[in-house]
């Protein structure tokens, strides 16, 4: 079965009790048992729910994996993966990553005795130098948020110390464009809030793996901690994911056009998009991804305040956090998604106050380009106008 067929069929057989073609929203917290311990495989909805199970099977299939577990947010999914570790364990983390992940690692989990070293994993040699005797996990985002750096998943897996887990946050690429397990990763994490659900109307997360022991440990954590999605949220995510392939093709085609437009402007300083030949890892993108997805970042000529000015002038690009919905969004990572990283650290990693990030939606590309052209012209620095 191929990708789009899986998205529409796996986990979604007609409902066994009614024949309903679409997986029902099983809005129930509990299930009546015939006798103590005698039931139809469902006992309590924190542990198992048919709508959630359908989603979990669908998402696992999209990553060509055996096991999927759905969570109430991407951060809950990330927490579950880090929950595999114990106090004293060390994690090597990519230094460009979602600000909320950084906050969870540095301000929550560090208090529980986990140790984190942040390195630029786009240089695999730096990963080797960060390894310690107690390194138990390598945490990757690729492409990274917000600078769209790529990490060579296979190269990092080759450096994995024995017994350590390689976890890849695949939110930006989605399984449509990239399947980290095929390159040797142990675990894939998603914020399903983004492309997978696709319509900016639900918060969710997922952990996907082929390892039976890892799956059991994740399931145990999911049931013990209880950060599960509601049946309604599971339904919305399942429904959104059916059109993932269609949407991703449009997101990527539009992002390529927008990136090329921005790159052609003399008042745009840099554009970060893996689909551009100028991207330092364009070749890796071609090897590791089957498309370049819909996220890009850029900096402008002129003072950093121009970025703030531009961000409030676009009409179709809504000024908002998040990404991956059908509608286009613009965001100022320094003040928004990555505001929880101390300014000095953030700037040292390249997330400057002049950086803007776009989640390119699936509107008409010409309208999106006109929108950006208008905002760029309206904020053009005086000297450039002469
Ligand atoms: O928001 P939540 O569903 O909890 O997902 C967190 C998360 C995890 N991983 C990546 C790569 C992410 O980008 C996110 C959330 N990111 C944003 C809200 C954002 O605007 O970047």
mmCIF file of C-alpha atoms and ligand atoms in Angstrom:
data_model
loop_
_atom_site.group_PDB
_atom_site.id
_atom_site.type_symbol
_atom_site.label_atom_id
_atom_site.label_comp_id
_atom_site.label_asym_id
_atom_site.label_seq_id
_atom_site.Cartn_x
_atom_site.Cartn_y
_atom_site.Cartn_z
ATOM 1 C CA UNK A 1 0.000 0.000 0.000
ATOM 2 C CA UNK A 2 1.349 3.418 -0.895
ATOM 3 C CA UNK A 3 1.384 6.663 1.091
ATOM 4 C CA UNK A 4 -1.970 8.262 0.184
ATOM 5 C CA UNK A 5 -3.791 4.938 0.329
ATOM 6 C CA UNK A 6 -2.410 4.305 3.811
ATOM 7 C CA UNK A 7 -3.455 7.794 4.903
ATOM 8 C CA UNK A 8 -7.035 7.033 3.917
ATOM 9 C CA UNK A 9 -7.331 3.349 4.817
ATOM 10 C CA UNK A 10 -4.959 2.181 7.557
ATOM 11 C CA UNK A 11 -6.728 2.003 10.924
ATOM 12 C CA UNK A 12 -9.935 3.069 9.228
ATOM 13 C CA UNK A 13 -11.871 -0.095 8.492
ATOM 14 C CA UNK A 14 -15.678 0.326 8.655
ATOM 15 C CA UNK A 15 -16.807 0.556 12.271
ATOM 16 C CA UNK A 16 -17.379 -3.028 13.535
ATOM 17 C CA UNK A 17 -20.552 -2.187 15.484
ATOM 18 C CA UNK A 18 -22.419 -0.052 12.908
ATOM 19 C CA UNK A 19 -20.565 -0.218 9.614
ATOM 20 C CA UNK A 20 -19.918 3.547 9.785
ATOM 21 C CA UNK A 21 -17.466 4.264 6.964
ATOM 22 C CA UNK A 22 -15.748 7.022 8.872
ATOM 23 C CA UNK A 23 -14.108 6.249 12.220
ATOM 24 C CA UNK A 24 -16.568 7.507 14.872
ATOM 25 C CA UNK A 25 -15.606 9.879 17.682
ATOM 26 C CA UNK A 26 -15.810 7.482 20.624
ATOM 27 C CA UNK A 27 -16.554 10.158 23.191
ATOM 28 C CA UNK A 28 -16.424 7.850 26.190
ATOM 29 C CA UNK A 29 -14.124 7.724 29.180
ATOM 30 C CA UNK A 30 -14.915 4.116 30.062
ATOM 31 C CA UNK A 31 -16.333 0.798 28.762
ATOM 32 C CA UNK A 32 -18.813 -1.601 30.311
ATOM 33 C CA UNK A 33 -17.337 -4.998 31.114
ATOM 34 C CA UNK A 34 -19.281 -8.289 30.881
ATOM 35 C CA UNK A 35 -17.539 -9.595 34.010
ATOM 36 C CA UNK A 36 -14.457 -8.374 35.848
ATOM 37 C CA UNK A 37 -11.651 -8.252 33.286
ATOM 38 C CA UNK A 38 -13.954 -9.518 30.484
ATOM 39 C CA UNK A 39 -14.276 -6.793 27.873
ATOM 40 C CA UNK A 40 -13.755 -6.039 24.184
ATOM 41 C CA UNK A 41 -10.157 -4.859 24.593
ATOM 42 C CA UNK A 42 -11.135 -1.463 25.945
ATOM 43 C CA UNK A 43 -11.245 -0.701 29.650
ATOM 44 C CA UNK A 44 -10.510 2.997 30.199
ATOM 45 C CA UNK A 45 -9.925 5.805 27.669
ATOM 46 C CA UNK A 46 -6.643 7.080 29.120
ATOM 47 C CA UNK A 47 -5.277 3.639 28.290
ATOM 48 C CA UNK A 48 -7.049 3.000 24.990
ATOM 49 C CA UNK A 49 -9.734 4.605 22.852
ATOM 50 C CA UNK A 50 -10.872 3.386 19.414
ATOM 51 C CA UNK A 51 -10.658 6.824 17.740
ATOM 52 C CA UNK A 52 -7.143 7.329 19.090
ATOM 53 C CA UNK A 53 -6.137 3.791 18.115
ATOM 54 C CA UNK A 54 -7.221 4.479 14.532
ATOM 55 C CA UNK A 55 -5.032 7.603 14.472
ATOM 56 C CA UNK A 56 -2.092 5.748 16.004
ATOM 57 C CA UNK A 57 -2.258 3.037 13.358
ATOM 58 C CA UNK A 58 -2.567 5.598 10.567
ATOM 59 C CA UNK A 59 0.425 7.659 11.745
ATOM 60 C CA UNK A 60 2.625 4.591 12.239
ATOM 61 C CA UNK A 61 1.799 3.459 8.695
ATOM 62 C CA UNK A 62 2.748 6.862 7.256
ATOM 63 C CA UNK A 63 6.239 6.533 8.778
ATOM 64 C CA UNK A 64 6.451 2.896 7.547
ATOM 65 C CA UNK A 65 6.531 1.863 11.190
ATOM 66 C CA UNK A 66 4.960 -0.743 13.436
ATOM 67 C CA UNK A 67 3.930 1.369 16.399
ATOM 68 C CA UNK A 68 2.444 4.810 16.998
ATOM 69 C CA UNK A 69 1.306 6.564 20.174
ATOM 70 C CA UNK A 70 -0.705 9.759 20.100
ATOM 71 C CA UNK A 71 -0.293 12.540 22.667
ATOM 72 C CA UNK A 72 -2.093 15.727 23.626
ATOM 73 C CA UNK A 73 0.647 17.940 22.117
ATOM 74 C CA UNK A 74 4.014 17.786 20.440
ATOM 75 C CA UNK A 75 5.589 18.720 23.763
ATOM 76 C CA UNK A 76 3.791 15.835 25.489
ATOM 77 C CA UNK A 77 5.178 13.485 22.823
ATOM 78 C CA UNK A 78 8.669 14.909 23.343
ATOM 79 C CA UNK A 79 8.309 14.488 27.121
ATOM 80 C CA UNK A 80 7.376 10.839 26.629
ATOM 81 C CA UNK A 81 10.550 10.203 24.628
ATOM 82 C CA UNK A 82 12.738 11.908 27.220
ATOM 83 C CA UNK A 83 10.821 9.880 29.813
ATOM 84 C CA UNK A 84 12.748 6.855 28.525
ATOM 85 C CA UNK A 85 15.837 8.281 30.266
ATOM 86 C CA UNK A 86 16.879 8.444 33.910
ATOM 87 C CA UNK A 87 18.612 11.027 36.089
ATOM 88 C CA UNK A 88 22.294 11.236 35.175
ATOM 89 C CA UNK A 89 21.757 10.443 31.489
ATOM 90 C CA UNK A 90 23.173 12.785 28.868
ATOM 91 C CA UNK A 91 21.510 13.956 25.653
ATOM 92 C CA UNK A 92 23.156 15.549 22.610
ATOM 93 C CA UNK A 93 20.738 18.023 21.062
ATOM 94 C CA UNK A 94 20.781 20.069 17.887
ATOM 95 C CA UNK A 95 21.396 23.703 18.804
ATOM 96 C CA UNK A 96 18.770 25.050 16.423
ATOM 97 C CA UNK A 97 15.402 23.729 17.606
ATOM 98 C CA UNK A 98 11.908 24.751 18.614
ATOM 99 C CA UNK A 99 12.091 27.133 21.585
ATOM 100 C CA UNK A 100 9.537 25.113 23.547
ATOM 101 C CA UNK A 101 11.684 21.985 23.246
ATOM 102 C CA UNK A 102 14.680 23.942 24.493
ATOM 103 C CA UNK A 103 12.569 25.218 27.410
ATOM 104 C CA UNK A 104 11.395 21.703 28.319
ATOM 105 C CA UNK A 105 14.962 20.379 28.231
ATOM 106 C CA UNK A 106 16.740 23.249 29.953
ATOM 107 C CA UNK A 107 14.161 24.375 32.491
ATOM 108 C CA UNK A 108 12.137 21.275 33.314
ATOM 109 C CA UNK A 109 14.088 18.107 32.572
ATOM 110 C CA UNK A 110 17.481 19.466 33.640
ATOM 111 C CA UNK A 111 15.954 19.802 37.133
ATOM 112 C CA UNK A 112 15.319 16.057 37.079
ATOM 113 C CA UNK A 113 18.995 15.326 36.496
ATOM 114 C CA UNK A 114 19.124 14.951 32.711
ATOM 115 C CA UNK A 115 22.127 16.619 31.073
ATOM 116 C CA UNK A 116 21.986 18.336 27.685
ATOM 117 C CA UNK A 117 24.723 19.443 25.292
ATOM 118 C CA UNK A 118 23.657 21.584 22.338
ATOM 119 C CA UNK A 119 25.733 21.343 19.175
ATOM 120 C CA UNK A 120 25.356 22.263 15.535
ATOM 121 C CA UNK A 121 24.455 18.790 14.311
ATOM 122 C CA UNK A 122 24.563 19.905 10.686
ATOM 123 C CA UNK A 123 28.303 19.228 11.200
ATOM 124 C CA UNK A 124 28.364 15.513 12.197
ATOM 125 C CA UNK A 125 31.931 15.909 13.538
ATOM 126 C CA UNK A 126 30.604 18.173 16.289
ATOM 127 C CA UNK A 127 28.274 15.379 17.364
ATOM 128 C CA UNK A 128 31.231 13.058 17.898
ATOM 129 C CA UNK A 129 32.982 15.611 20.078
ATOM 130 C CA UNK A 130 29.870 16.076 22.230
ATOM 131 C CA UNK A 131 29.451 12.379 23.082
ATOM 132 C CA UNK A 132 30.038 11.353 26.690
ATOM 133 C CA UNK A 133 30.166 8.017 28.483
ATOM 134 C CA UNK A 134 26.627 8.621 29.738
ATOM 135 C CA UNK A 135 25.156 9.779 26.388
ATOM 136 C CA UNK A 136 21.858 7.923 26.073
ATOM 137 C CA UNK A 137 20.056 9.944 23.408
ATOM 138 C CA UNK A 138 20.689 12.089 20.360
ATOM 139 C CA UNK A 139 17.856 14.517 19.693
ATOM 140 C CA UNK A 140 17.524 15.886 16.178
ATOM 141 C CA UNK A 141 15.218 18.234 14.370
ATOM 142 C CA UNK A 142 15.710 18.254 10.619
ATOM 143 C CA UNK A 143 14.988 20.624 8.990
ATOM 144 C CA UNK A 144 15.554 22.685 12.110
ATOM 145 C CA UNK A 145 13.215 25.316 13.485
ATOM 146 C CA UNK A 146 13.664 28.143 12.558
ATOM 147 C CA UNK A 147 16.871 28.176 10.473
ATOM 148 C CA UNK A 148 16.043 25.217 8.213
ATOM 149 C CA UNK A 149 19.420 23.563 8.737
ATOM 150 C CA UNK A 150 19.551 19.909 7.768
ATOM 151 C CA UNK A 151 21.082 17.094 9.752
ATOM 152 C CA UNK A 152 22.356 13.984 8.026
ATOM 153 C CA UNK A 153 20.305 11.397 9.925
ATOM 154 C CA UNK A 154 22.325 8.422 8.685
ATOM 155 C CA UNK A 155 25.632 10.075 9.576
ATOM 156 C CA UNK A 156 24.394 10.829 13.105
ATOM 157 C CA UNK A 157 23.056 7.278 13.516
ATOM 158 C CA UNK A 158 26.492 5.963 12.530
ATOM 159 C CA UNK A 159 27.945 7.886 15.502
ATOM 160 C CA UNK A 160 25.346 6.566 17.964
ATOM 161 C CA UNK A 161 27.008 5.007 21.015
ATOM 162 C CA UNK A 162 25.732 1.507 21.687
ATOM 163 C CA UNK A 163 22.490 1.559 23.623
ATOM 164 C CA UNK A 164 21.780 5.228 22.841
ATOM 165 C CA UNK A 165 18.543 6.262 21.141
ATOM 166 C CA UNK A 166 18.365 8.520 18.076
ATOM 167 C CA UNK A 167 15.121 10.506 18.136
ATOM 168 C CA UNK A 168 14.117 12.734 15.226
ATOM 169 C CA UNK A 169 11.488 15.451 15.408
ATOM 170 C CA UNK A 170 10.056 15.132 11.898
ATOM 171 C CA UNK A 171 7.467 17.895 12.260
ATOM 172 C CA UNK A 172 8.845 20.201 9.546
ATOM 173 C CA UNK A 173 9.366 17.544 6.866
ATOM 174 C CA UNK A 174 6.419 15.209 7.636
ATOM 175 C CA UNK A 175 6.552 11.528 6.632
ATOM 176 C CA UNK A 176 5.478 12.565 3.152
ATOM 177 C CA UNK A 177 8.910 14.062 2.509
ATOM 178 C CA UNK A 178 11.175 12.283 5.000
ATOM 179 C CA UNK A 179 11.149 8.962 6.918
ATOM 180 C CA UNK A 180 13.893 9.045 9.546
ATOM 181 C CA UNK A 181 13.458 5.394 10.584
ATOM 182 C CA UNK A 182 14.676 4.351 7.128
ATOM 183 C CA UNK A 183 17.988 6.128 7.844
ATOM 184 C CA UNK A 184 18.475 4.316 11.155
ATOM 185 C CA UNK A 185 16.645 6.527 13.661
ATOM 186 C CA UNK A 186 14.963 4.707 16.556
ATOM 187 C CA UNK A 187 12.109 7.104 17.191
ATOM 188 C CA UNK A 188 10.190 9.743 15.251
ATOM 189 C CA UNK A 189 8.342 12.526 17.050
ATOM 190 C CA UNK A 190 5.706 14.817 15.584
ATOM 191 C CA UNK A 191 3.834 17.848 16.616
ATOM 192 C CA UNK A 192 0.673 16.720 14.795
ATOM 193 C CA UNK A 193 -0.625 20.228 15.488
ATOM 194 C CA UNK A 194 1.230 21.188 12.321
ATOM 195 C CA UNK A 195 1.171 19.606 8.849
ATOM 196 C CA UNK A 196 -0.282 16.270 9.918
ATOM 197 C CA UNK A 197 -3.575 17.704 11.157
ATOM 198 C CA UNK A 198 -3.051 20.557 8.723
ATOM 199 C CA UNK A 199 -5.865 22.981 9.525
ATOM 200 C CA UNK A 200 -4.671 24.820 12.646
ATOM 201 C CA UNK A 201 -7.617 23.571 14.681
ATOM 202 C CA UNK A 202 -6.055 20.973 16.987
ATOM 203 C CA UNK A 203 -3.014 20.519 19.243
ATOM 204 C CA UNK A 204 -1.465 17.053 19.236
ATOM 205 C CA UNK A 205 1.660 14.953 19.095
ATOM 206 C CA UNK A 206 2.862 11.481 18.222
ATOM 207 C CA UNK A 207 5.742 9.079 18.896
ATOM 208 C CA UNK A 208 6.468 6.448 16.264
ATOM 209 C CA UNK A 209 8.911 3.550 16.370
ATOM 210 C CA UNK A 210 9.697 0.065 15.097
ATOM 211 C CA UNK A 211 11.164 -1.099 18.413
ATOM 212 C CA UNK A 212 8.783 -3.295 20.435
ATOM 213 C CA UNK A 213 10.577 -2.460 23.700
ATOM 214 C CA UNK A 214 10.646 1.255 22.944
ATOM 215 C CA UNK A 215 6.965 1.089 22.048
ATOM 216 C CA UNK A 216 6.121 -0.664 25.288
ATOM 217 C CA UNK A 217 8.008 1.952 27.288
ATOM 218 C CA UNK A 218 6.303 4.816 25.438
ATOM 219 C CA UNK A 219 2.886 3.190 25.939
ATOM 220 C CA UNK A 220 3.627 2.753 29.630
ATOM 221 C CA UNK A 221 4.544 6.441 29.898
ATOM 222 C CA UNK A 222 1.474 7.479 27.878
ATOM 223 C CA UNK A 223 -0.825 5.572 30.228
ATOM 224 C CA UNK A 224 1.047 6.550 33.393
ATOM 225 C CA UNK A 225 1.297 10.283 32.696
ATOM 226 C CA UNK A 226 -1.953 10.524 30.756
ATOM 227 C CA UNK A 227 -1.174 13.301 28.251
ATOM 228 C CA UNK A 228 -3.475 11.766 25.641
ATOM 229 C CA UNK A 229 -5.523 13.540 22.957
ATOM 230 C CA UNK A 230 -9.294 13.676 23.371
ATOM 231 C CA UNK A 231 -11.363 11.517 20.997
ATOM 232 C CA UNK A 232 -12.412 14.704 19.164
ATOM 233 C CA UNK A 233 -8.807 15.823 18.705
ATOM 234 C CA UNK A 234 -7.815 12.334 17.577
ATOM 235 C CA UNK A 235 -10.645 12.450 15.025
ATOM 236 C CA UNK A 236 -9.609 15.888 13.698
ATOM 237 C CA UNK A 237 -6.006 14.746 13.331
ATOM 238 C CA UNK A 238 -7.013 11.506 11.613
ATOM 239 C CA UNK A 239 -9.226 13.467 9.245
ATOM 240 C CA UNK A 240 -6.552 16.049 8.483
ATOM 241 C CA UNK A 241 -3.874 13.445 7.805
ATOM 242 C CA UNK A 242 -5.954 11.886 5.018
ATOM 243 C CA UNK A 243 -4.987 14.809 2.758
ATOM 244 C CA UNK A 244 -1.368 15.114 3.901
ATOM 245 C CA UNK A 245 0.129 14.165 0.524
ATOM 246 C CA UNK A 246 -2.038 16.597 -1.438
ATOM 247 C CA UNK A 247 -1.327 19.428 0.934
ATOM 248 C CA UNK A 248 2.412 18.804 1.191
ATOM 249 C CA UNK A 249 2.811 18.932 -2.582
ATOM 250 C CA UNK A 250 1.127 22.344 -2.638
ATOM 251 C CA UNK A 251 3.013 23.636 0.418
ATOM 252 C CA UNK A 252 6.336 22.700 -1.162
ATOM 253 C CA UNK A 253 5.495 24.097 -4.607
ATOM 254 C CA UNK A 254 4.357 27.396 -3.085
ATOM 255 C CA UNK A 255 7.331 27.618 -0.722
ATOM 256 C CA UNK A 256 9.746 27.100 -3.626
ATOM 257 C CA UNK A 257 8.124 29.995 -5.524
ATOM 258 C CA UNK A 258 8.102 32.249 -2.465
ATOM 259 C CA UNK A 259 11.735 31.390 -1.646
ATOM 260 C CA UNK A 260 12.837 32.155 -5.207
ATOM 261 C CA UNK A 261 10.908 35.429 -5.144
ATOM 262 C CA UNK A 262 12.548 36.484 -1.887
ATOM 263 C CA UNK A 263 15.983 35.476 -3.128
ATOM 264 C CA UNK A 264 15.526 37.621 -6.234
ATOM 265 C CA UNK A 265 14.990 40.789 -4.157
ATOM 266 C CA UNK A 266 17.897 43.139 -3.495
ATOM 267 C CA UNK A 267 16.361 44.195 -0.167
ATOM 268 C CA UNK A 268 16.320 40.643 1.214
ATOM 269 C CA UNK A 269 19.615 39.666 2.817
ATOM 270 C CA UNK A 270 19.394 35.851 3.168
ATOM 271 C CA UNK A 271 16.808 33.180 2.492
ATOM 272 C CA UNK A 272 16.916 29.815 4.247
ATOM 273 C CA UNK A 273 15.052 27.134 2.295
ATOM 274 C CA UNK A 274 16.408 23.642 1.550
ATOM 275 C CA UNK A 275 14.917 23.771 -1.948
ATOM 276 C CA UNK A 276 17.182 26.643 -3.001
ATOM 277 C CA UNK A 277 20.460 25.786 -4.710
ATOM 278 C CA UNK A 278 22.066 28.379 -2.436
ATOM 279 C CA UNK A 279 21.136 26.331 0.677
ATOM 280 C CA UNK A 280 24.415 24.883 1.982
ATOM 281 C CA UNK A 281 22.815 21.438 2.320
ATOM 282 C CA UNK A 282 20.729 21.403 -0.827
ATOM 283 C CA UNK A 283 22.481 18.211 -1.887
ATOM 284 C CA UNK A 284 21.701 16.474 1.433
ATOM 285 C CA UNK A 285 18.095 17.628 1.117
ATOM 286 C CA UNK A 286 17.929 15.869 -2.246
ATOM 287 C CA UNK A 287 19.254 12.645 -0.692
ATOM 288 C CA UNK A 288 17.318 12.626 2.555
ATOM 289 C CA UNK A 289 14.041 14.267 1.603
ATOM 290 C CA UNK A 290 11.748 13.704 -1.354
ATOM 291 C CA UNK A 291 10.623 17.357 -1.240
ATOM 292 C CA UNK A 292 11.526 20.494 0.647
ATOM 293 C CA UNK A 293 8.310 21.173 2.593
ATOM 294 C CA UNK A 294 6.705 24.524 3.233
ATOM 295 C CA UNK A 295 8.825 26.323 5.826
ATOM 296 C CA UNK A 296 11.364 29.046 5.144
ATOM 297 C CA UNK A 297 13.091 31.869 6.975
ATOM 298 C CA UNK A 298 14.718 35.063 5.798
ATOM 299 C CA UNK A 299 16.479 38.211 6.919
ATOM 300 C CA UNK A 300 16.062 41.661 5.434
ATOM 301 C CA UNK A 301 18.388 44.448 4.443
ATOM 302 C CA UNK A 302 17.920 47.319 6.870
ATOM 303 C CA UNK A 303 17.570 47.506 10.632
ATOM 304 C CA UNK A 304 16.100 44.552 12.602
ATOM 305 C CA UNK A 305 13.037 46.702 13.343
ATOM 306 C CA UNK A 306 12.123 46.296 9.660
ATOM 307 C CA UNK A 307 11.300 42.655 10.377
ATOM 308 C CA UNK A 308 8.750 43.669 13.025
ATOM 309 C CA UNK A 309 7.334 46.280 10.696
ATOM 310 C CA UNK A 310 6.992 43.840 7.812
ATOM 311 C CA UNK A 311 5.406 41.164 9.990
ATOM 312 C CA UNK A 312 2.397 43.358 10.731
ATOM 313 C CA UNK A 313 1.844 44.450 7.131
ATOM 314 C CA UNK A 314 1.129 41.179 5.370
ATOM 315 C CA UNK A 315 -2.501 40.356 4.681
ATOM 316 C CA UNK A 316 -2.560 36.670 3.755
ATOM 317 C CA UNK A 317 0.396 35.726 5.938
ATOM 318 C CA UNK A 318 -1.218 36.009 9.387
ATOM 319 C CA UNK A 319 1.131 37.061 12.161
ATOM 320 C CA UNK A 320 0.932 33.974 14.373
ATOM 321 C CA UNK A 321 2.878 31.219 16.076
ATOM 322 C CA UNK A 322 2.619 27.659 14.735
ATOM 323 C CA UNK A 323 2.921 26.330 11.204
ATOM 324 C CA UNK A 324 1.753 23.675 8.810
ATOM 325 C CA UNK A 325 -1.879 24.747 8.366
ATOM 326 C CA UNK A 326 -3.418 25.420 4.964
ATOM 327 C CA UNK A 327 -3.230 29.152 5.666
ATOM 328 C CA UNK A 328 0.060 31.069 5.468
ATOM 329 C CA UNK A 329 1.631 32.396 8.651
ATOM 330 C CA UNK A 330 4.472 34.803 9.369
ATOM 331 C CA UNK A 331 6.346 34.791 12.654
ATOM 332 C CA UNK A 332 9.209 36.607 14.352
ATOM 333 C CA UNK A 333 11.040 33.698 16.024
ATOM 334 C CA UNK A 334 13.141 35.910 18.315
ATOM 335 C CA UNK A 335 10.066 37.423 19.949
ATOM 336 C CA UNK A 336 7.631 34.556 19.448
ATOM 337 C CA UNK A 337 8.426 30.839 19.029
ATOM 338 C CA UNK A 338 12.002 31.108 20.306
ATOM 339 C CA UNK A 339 11.485 33.830 22.909
ATOM 340 C CA UNK A 340 12.206 31.336 25.686
ATOM 341 C CA UNK A 341 15.850 31.026 24.580
ATOM 342 C CA UNK A 342 18.016 33.708 26.252
ATOM 343 C CA UNK A 343 18.734 36.474 23.712
ATOM 344 C CA UNK A 344 22.508 36.032 23.725
ATOM 345 C CA UNK A 345 22.284 32.299 23.181
ATOM 346 C CA UNK A 346 19.612 32.711 20.525
ATOM 347 C CA UNK A 347 21.570 35.355 18.618
ATOM 348 C CA UNK A 348 24.773 33.295 18.803
ATOM 349 C CA UNK A 349 22.872 30.486 17.056
ATOM 350 C CA UNK A 350 21.668 32.825 14.287
ATOM 351 C CA UNK A 351 18.129 33.500 15.509
ATOM 352 C CA UNK A 352 18.555 37.252 15.329
ATOM 353 C CA UNK A 353 15.967 39.980 15.761
ATOM 354 C CA UNK A 354 16.013 40.491 12.002
ATOM 355 C CA UNK A 355 14.862 36.937 11.253
ATOM 356 C CA UNK A 356 11.357 36.189 9.971
ATOM 357 C CA UNK A 357 9.853 32.743 9.425
ATOM 358 C CA UNK A 358 7.114 31.824 6.965
ATOM 359 C CA UNK A 359 4.823 28.846 6.992
ATOM 360 C CA UNK A 360 3.789 28.927 3.351
ATOM 361 C CA UNK A 361 0.193 27.798 2.992
ATOM 362 C CA UNK A 362 -1.705 26.432 0.029
ATOM 363 C CA UNK A 363 -3.337 29.652 -1.143
ATOM 364 C CA UNK A 364 -2.523 30.807 -4.689
ATOM 365 C CA UNK A 365 1.232 31.397 -4.848
ATOM 366 C CA UNK A 366 0.791 34.622 -6.824
ATOM 367 C CA UNK A 367 -1.366 36.122 -4.070
ATOM 368 C CA UNK A 368 1.239 35.157 -1.478
ATOM 369 C CA UNK A 369 4.041 36.731 -3.502
ATOM 370 C CA UNK A 370 2.030 39.932 -4.063
ATOM 371 C CA UNK A 371 1.361 40.098 -0.339
ATOM 372 C CA UNK A 372 5.070 39.863 0.448
ATOM 373 C CA UNK A 373 6.027 42.274 -2.356
ATOM 374 C CA UNK A 374 3.645 44.866 -0.935
ATOM 375 C CA UNK A 375 5.042 44.479 2.600
ATOM 376 C CA UNK A 376 8.643 44.573 1.355
ATOM 377 C CA UNK A 377 8.040 47.734 -0.682
ATOM 378 C CA UNK A 378 6.226 49.418 2.203
ATOM 379 C CA UNK A 379 9.191 48.797 4.516
ATOM 380 C CA UNK A 380 12.058 49.261 2.039
ATOM 381 C CA UNK A 381 14.904 51.146 3.750
ATOM 382 C CA UNK A 382 15.370 54.702 2.471
ATOM 383 C CA UNK A 383 18.941 54.161 1.226
ATOM 384 C CA UNK A 384 17.928 51.186 -0.879
ATOM 385 C CA UNK A 385 15.251 53.314 -2.534
ATOM 386 C CA UNK A 386 17.790 55.798 -3.937
HETATM 387 O O1 LIG B 1 2.942 22.916 20.000
HETATM 388 P P1 LIG B 1 3.122 21.444 20.170
HETATM 389 O O2 LIG B 1 2.101 20.639 19.440
HETATM 390 O O3 LIG B 1 3.297 21.047 21.595
HETATM 391 O O4 LIG B 1 4.490 21.057 19.414
HETATM 392 C C1 LIG B 1 5.726 21.472 19.841
HETATM 393 C C2 LIG B 1 6.709 21.450 18.703
HETATM 394 C C3 LIG B 1 7.558 20.362 18.568
HETATM 395 N N1 LIG B 1 8.442 20.290 17.557
HETATM 396 C C4 LIG B 1 8.554 21.264 16.643
HETATM 397 C C5 LIG B 1 9.569 21.150 15.546
HETATM 398 C C6 LIG B 1 7.724 22.385 16.708
HETATM 399 O O5 LIG B 1 7.855 23.345 15.788
HETATM 400 C C7 LIG B 1 6.769 22.492 17.770
HETATM 401 C C8 LIG B 1 5.885 23.659 17.926
HETATM 402 N N2 LIG B 1 6.257 24.771 17.172
HETATM 403 C C9 LIG B 1 5.592 25.955 17.098
HETATM 404 C C10 LIG B 1 4.470 26.226 17.786
HETATM 405 C C11 LIG B 1 6.188 26.950 16.211
HETATM 406 O O6 LIG B 1 5.518 27.939 15.844
HETATM 407 O O7 LIG B 1 7.347 26.761 15.827
#
